[in-house]
Tab-separated table of N, CA and C in Angstrom:
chain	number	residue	atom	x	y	z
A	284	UNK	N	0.839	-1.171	0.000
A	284	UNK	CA	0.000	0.000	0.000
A	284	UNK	C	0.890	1.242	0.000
A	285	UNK	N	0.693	2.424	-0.415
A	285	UNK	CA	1.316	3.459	-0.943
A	285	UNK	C	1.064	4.448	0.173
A	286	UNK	N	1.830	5.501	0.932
A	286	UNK	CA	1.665	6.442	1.336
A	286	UNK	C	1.082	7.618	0.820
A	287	UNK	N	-0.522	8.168	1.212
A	287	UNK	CA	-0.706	9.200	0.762
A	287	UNK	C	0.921	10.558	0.035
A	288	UNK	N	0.598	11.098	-1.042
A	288	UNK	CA	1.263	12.231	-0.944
A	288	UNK	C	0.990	13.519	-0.070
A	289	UNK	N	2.224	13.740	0.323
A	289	UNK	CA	1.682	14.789	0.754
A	289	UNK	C	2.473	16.182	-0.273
A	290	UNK	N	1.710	17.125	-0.125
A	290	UNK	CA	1.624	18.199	-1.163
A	290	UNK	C	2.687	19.212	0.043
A	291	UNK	N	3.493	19.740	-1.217
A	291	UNK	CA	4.578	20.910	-0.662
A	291	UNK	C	3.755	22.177	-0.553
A	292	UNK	N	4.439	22.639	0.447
A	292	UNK	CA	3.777	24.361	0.636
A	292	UNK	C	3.538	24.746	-0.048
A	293	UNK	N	3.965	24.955	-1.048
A	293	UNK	CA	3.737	26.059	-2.717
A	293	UNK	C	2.740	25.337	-3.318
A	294	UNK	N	2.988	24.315	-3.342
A	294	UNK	CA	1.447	23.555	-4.250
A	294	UNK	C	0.090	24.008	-3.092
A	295	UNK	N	0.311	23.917	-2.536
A	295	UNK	CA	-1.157	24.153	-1.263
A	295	UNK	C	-1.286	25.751	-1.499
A	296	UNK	N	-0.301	26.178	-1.657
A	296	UNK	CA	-0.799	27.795	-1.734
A	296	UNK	C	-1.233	27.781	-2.982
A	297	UNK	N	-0.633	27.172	-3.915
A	297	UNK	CA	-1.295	27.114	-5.182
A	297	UNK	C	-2.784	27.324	-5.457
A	298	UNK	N	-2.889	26.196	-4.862
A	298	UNK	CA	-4.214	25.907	-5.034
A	298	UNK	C	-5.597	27.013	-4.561
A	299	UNK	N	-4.749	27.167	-2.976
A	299	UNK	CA	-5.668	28.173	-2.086
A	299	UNK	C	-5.709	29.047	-3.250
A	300	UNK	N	-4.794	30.033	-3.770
A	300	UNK	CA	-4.936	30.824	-5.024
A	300	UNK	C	-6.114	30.471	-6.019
A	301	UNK	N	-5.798	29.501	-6.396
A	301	UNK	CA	-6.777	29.151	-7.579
A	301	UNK	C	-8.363	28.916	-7.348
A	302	UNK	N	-8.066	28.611	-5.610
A	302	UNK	CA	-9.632	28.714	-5.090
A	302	UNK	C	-10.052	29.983	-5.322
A	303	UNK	N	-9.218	31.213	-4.457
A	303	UNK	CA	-9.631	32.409	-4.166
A	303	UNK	C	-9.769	32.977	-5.626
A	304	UNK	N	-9.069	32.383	-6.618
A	304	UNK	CA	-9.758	33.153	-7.856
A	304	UNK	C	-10.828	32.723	-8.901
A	305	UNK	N	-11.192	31.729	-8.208
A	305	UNK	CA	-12.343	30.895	-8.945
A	305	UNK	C	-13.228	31.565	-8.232
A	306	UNK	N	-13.820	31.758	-6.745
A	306	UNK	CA	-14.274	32.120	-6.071
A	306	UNK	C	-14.748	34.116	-6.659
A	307	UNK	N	-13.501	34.543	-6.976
A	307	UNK	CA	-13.907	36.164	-7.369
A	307	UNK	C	-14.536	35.716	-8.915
A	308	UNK	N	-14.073	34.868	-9.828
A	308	UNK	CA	-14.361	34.778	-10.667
A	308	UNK	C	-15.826	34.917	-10.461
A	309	UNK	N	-15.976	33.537	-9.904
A	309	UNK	CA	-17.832	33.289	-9.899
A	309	UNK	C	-18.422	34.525	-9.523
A	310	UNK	N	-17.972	35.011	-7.973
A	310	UNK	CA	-18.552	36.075	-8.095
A	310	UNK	C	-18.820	37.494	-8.931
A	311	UNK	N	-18.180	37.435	-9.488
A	311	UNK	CA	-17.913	38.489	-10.862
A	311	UNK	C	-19.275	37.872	-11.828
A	312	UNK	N	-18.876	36.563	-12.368
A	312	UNK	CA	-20.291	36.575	-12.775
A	312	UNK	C	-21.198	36.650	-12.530
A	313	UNK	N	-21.439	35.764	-11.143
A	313	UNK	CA	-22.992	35.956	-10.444
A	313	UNK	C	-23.423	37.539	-10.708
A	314	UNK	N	-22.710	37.976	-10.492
A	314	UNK	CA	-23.005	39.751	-10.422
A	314	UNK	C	-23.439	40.447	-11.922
A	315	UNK	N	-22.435	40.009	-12.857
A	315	UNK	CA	-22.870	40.522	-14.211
A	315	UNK	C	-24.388	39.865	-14.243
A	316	UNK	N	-24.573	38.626	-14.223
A	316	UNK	CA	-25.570	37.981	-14.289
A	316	UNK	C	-26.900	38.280	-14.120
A	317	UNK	N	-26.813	39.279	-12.858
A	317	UNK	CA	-28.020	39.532	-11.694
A	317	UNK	C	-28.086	40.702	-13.151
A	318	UNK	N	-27.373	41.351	-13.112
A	318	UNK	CA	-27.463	43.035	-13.865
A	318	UNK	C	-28.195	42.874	-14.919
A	319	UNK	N	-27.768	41.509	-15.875
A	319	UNK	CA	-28.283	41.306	-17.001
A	319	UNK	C	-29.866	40.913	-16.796
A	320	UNK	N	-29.889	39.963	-15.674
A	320	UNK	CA	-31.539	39.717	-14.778
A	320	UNK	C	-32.028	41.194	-15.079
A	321	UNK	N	-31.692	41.802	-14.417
A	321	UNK	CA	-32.791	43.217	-13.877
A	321	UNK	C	-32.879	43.804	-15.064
A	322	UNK	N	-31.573	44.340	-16.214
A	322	UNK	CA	-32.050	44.888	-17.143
A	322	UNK	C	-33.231	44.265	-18.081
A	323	UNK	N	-33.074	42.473	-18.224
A	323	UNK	CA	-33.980	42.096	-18.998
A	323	UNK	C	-35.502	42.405	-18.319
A	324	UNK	N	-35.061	42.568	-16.912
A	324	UNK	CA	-36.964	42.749	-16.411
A	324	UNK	C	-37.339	43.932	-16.356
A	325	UNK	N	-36.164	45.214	-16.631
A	325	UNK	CA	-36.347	46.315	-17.108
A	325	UNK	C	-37.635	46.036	-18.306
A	326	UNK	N	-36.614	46.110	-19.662
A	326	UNK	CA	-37.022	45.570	-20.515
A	326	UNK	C	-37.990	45.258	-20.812
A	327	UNK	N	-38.737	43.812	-20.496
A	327	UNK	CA	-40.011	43.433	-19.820
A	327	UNK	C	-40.997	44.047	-19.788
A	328	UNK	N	-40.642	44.878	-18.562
A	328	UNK	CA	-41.890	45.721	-18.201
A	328	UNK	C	-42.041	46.769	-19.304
A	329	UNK	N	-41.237	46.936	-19.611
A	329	UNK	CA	-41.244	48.171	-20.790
A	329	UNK	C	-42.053	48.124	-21.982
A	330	UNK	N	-42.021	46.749	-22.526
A	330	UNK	CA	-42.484	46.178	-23.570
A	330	UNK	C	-43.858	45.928	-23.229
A	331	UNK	N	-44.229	45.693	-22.119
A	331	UNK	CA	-45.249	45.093	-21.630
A	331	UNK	C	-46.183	46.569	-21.491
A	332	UNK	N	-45.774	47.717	-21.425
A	332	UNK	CA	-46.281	49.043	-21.106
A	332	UNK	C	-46.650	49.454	-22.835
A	333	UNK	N	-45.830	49.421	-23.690
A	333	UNK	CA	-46.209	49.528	-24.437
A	333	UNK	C	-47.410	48.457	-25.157
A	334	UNK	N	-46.907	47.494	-25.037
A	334	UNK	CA	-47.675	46.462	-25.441
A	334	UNK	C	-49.536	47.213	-25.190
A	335	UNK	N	-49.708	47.304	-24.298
A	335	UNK	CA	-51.043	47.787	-23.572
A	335	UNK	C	-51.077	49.284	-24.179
A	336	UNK	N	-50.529	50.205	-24.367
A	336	UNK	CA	-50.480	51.596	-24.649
A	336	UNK	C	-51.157	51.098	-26.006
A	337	UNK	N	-50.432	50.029	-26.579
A	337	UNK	CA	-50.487	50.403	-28.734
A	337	UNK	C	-51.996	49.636	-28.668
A	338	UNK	N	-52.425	48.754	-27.533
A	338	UNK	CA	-54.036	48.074	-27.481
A	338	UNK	C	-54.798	49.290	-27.552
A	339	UNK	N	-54.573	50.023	-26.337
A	339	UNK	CA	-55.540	51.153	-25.864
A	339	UNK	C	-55.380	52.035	-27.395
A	340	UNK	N	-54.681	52.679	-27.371
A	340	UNK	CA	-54.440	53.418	-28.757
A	340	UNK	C	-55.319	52.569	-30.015
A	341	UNK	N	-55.357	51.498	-30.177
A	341	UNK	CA	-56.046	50.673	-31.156
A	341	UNK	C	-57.798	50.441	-31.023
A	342	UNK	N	-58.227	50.547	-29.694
A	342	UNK	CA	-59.030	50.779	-28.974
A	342	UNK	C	-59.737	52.119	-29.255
A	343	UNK	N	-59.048	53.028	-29.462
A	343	UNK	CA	-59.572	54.298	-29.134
A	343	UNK	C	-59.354	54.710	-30.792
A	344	UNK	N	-59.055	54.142	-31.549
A	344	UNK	CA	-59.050	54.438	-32.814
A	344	UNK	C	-59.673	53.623	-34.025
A	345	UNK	N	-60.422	53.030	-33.233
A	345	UNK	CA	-61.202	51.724	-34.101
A	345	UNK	C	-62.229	51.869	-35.031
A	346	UNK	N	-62.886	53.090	-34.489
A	346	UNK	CA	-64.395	53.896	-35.235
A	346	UNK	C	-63.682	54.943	-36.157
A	347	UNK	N	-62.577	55.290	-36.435
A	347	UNK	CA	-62.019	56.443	-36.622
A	347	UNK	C	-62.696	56.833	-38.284
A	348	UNK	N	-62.734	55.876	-38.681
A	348	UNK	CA	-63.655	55.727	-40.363
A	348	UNK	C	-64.882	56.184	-40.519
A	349	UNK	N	-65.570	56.356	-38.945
A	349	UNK	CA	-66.846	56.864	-39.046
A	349	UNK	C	-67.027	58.336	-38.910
A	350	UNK	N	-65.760	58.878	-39.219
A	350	UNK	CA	-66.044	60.486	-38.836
A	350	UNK	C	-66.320	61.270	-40.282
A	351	UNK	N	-66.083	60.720	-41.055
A	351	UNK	CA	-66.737	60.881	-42.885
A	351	UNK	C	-67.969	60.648	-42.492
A	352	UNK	N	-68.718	59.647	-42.064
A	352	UNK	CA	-69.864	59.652	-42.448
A	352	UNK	C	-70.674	60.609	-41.494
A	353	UNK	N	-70.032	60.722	-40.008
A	353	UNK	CA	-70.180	61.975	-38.760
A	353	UNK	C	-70.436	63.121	-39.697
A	354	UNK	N	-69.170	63.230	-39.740
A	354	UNK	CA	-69.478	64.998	-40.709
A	354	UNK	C	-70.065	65.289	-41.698
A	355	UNK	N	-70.568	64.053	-42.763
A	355	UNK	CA	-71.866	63.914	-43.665
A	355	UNK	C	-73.017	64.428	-42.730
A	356	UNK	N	-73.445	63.250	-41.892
A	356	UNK	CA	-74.718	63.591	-41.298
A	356	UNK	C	-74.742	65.068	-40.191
A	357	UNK	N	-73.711	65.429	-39.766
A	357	UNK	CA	-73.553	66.807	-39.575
A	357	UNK	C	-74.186	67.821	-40.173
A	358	UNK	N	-73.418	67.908	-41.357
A	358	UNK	CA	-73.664	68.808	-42.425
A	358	UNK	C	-75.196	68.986	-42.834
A	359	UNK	N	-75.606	67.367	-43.170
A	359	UNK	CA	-77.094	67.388	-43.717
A	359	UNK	C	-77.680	67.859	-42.067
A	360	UNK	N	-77.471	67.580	-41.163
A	360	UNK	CA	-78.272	68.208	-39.962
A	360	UNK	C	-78.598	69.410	-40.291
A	361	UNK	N	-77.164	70.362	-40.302
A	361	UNK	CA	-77.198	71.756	-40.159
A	361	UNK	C	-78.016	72.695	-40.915
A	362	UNK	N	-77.548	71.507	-42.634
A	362	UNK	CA	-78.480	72.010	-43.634
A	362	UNK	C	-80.354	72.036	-43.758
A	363	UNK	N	-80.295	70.977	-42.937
A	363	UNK	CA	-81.951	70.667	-42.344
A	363	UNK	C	-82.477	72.159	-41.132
A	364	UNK	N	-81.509	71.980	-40.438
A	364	UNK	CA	-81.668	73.479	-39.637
A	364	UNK	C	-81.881	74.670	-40.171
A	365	UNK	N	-81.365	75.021	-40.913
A	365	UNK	CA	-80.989	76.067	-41.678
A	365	UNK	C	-82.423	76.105	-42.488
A	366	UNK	N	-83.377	75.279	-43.235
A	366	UNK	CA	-84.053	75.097	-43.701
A	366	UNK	C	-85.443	75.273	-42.663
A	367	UNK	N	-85.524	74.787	-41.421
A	367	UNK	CA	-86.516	75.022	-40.189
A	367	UNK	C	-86.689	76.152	-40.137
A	368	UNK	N	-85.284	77.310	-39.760
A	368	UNK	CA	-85.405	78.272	-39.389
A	368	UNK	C	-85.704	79.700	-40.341
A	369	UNK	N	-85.892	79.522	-41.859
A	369	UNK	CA	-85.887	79.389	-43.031
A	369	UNK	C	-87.627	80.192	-42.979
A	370	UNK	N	-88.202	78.622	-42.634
A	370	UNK	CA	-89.305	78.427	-42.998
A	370	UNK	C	-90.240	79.192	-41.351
A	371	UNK	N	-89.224	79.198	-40.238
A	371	UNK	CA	-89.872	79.507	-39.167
A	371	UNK	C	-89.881	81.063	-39.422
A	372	UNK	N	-88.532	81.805	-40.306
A	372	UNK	CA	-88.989	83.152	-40.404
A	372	UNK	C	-89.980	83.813	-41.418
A	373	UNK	N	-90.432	82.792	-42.409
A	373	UNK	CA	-91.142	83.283	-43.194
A	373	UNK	C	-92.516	83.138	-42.791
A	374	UNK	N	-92.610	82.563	-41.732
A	374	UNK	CA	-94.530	82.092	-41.371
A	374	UNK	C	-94.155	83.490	-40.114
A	375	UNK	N	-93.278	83.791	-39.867
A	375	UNK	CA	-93.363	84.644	-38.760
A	375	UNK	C	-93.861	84.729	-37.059
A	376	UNK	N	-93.011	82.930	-36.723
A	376	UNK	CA	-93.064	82.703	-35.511
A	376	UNK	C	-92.071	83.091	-35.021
């Protein structure tokens, strides 16, 4: 049976090193990571605001074709008025 090795000082610090920079590493990403999280739920919500804005807007512009025929029957109103009051000054009420 073989005696464990045992590892020289410098290799053990080695390593501790390579922990402590795996360790900042990760944390470095975890961190970009989170940032990229929040901007995408930035994002998100953003899209999601509009999303509802361009409904409502679509909503509120749906009849918009009927204002030709509005200002037709307008017109013939007014012209009908115009014709009442016409006829109301000539009987002399």
């Amino acid at each position: 049976m073989m005696a464990p090795l045992a590892l020289s000082a410098g290799v053990t610090a080695a390593w501790w090193v390579a922990l402590g920079v795996l360790l900042v590493v990760a944390l470095v990403v975890w961190a970009l990571l989170e940032v990229l999280r929040r901007a995408v739920l930035d994002v998100d919500e953003s899209v999601t605001a509009v999303w509802t804005m361009g409904k409502r807007v679509a909503q509120n512009t749906q009849t918009t074709y009927l204002f030709g025929t509005t200002k037709a029957r307008g017109v013939d109103l007014l012209e009908e008025l115009q014709r009442h009051a016409a006829l109301r000054e000539r009987s002399g009420a």
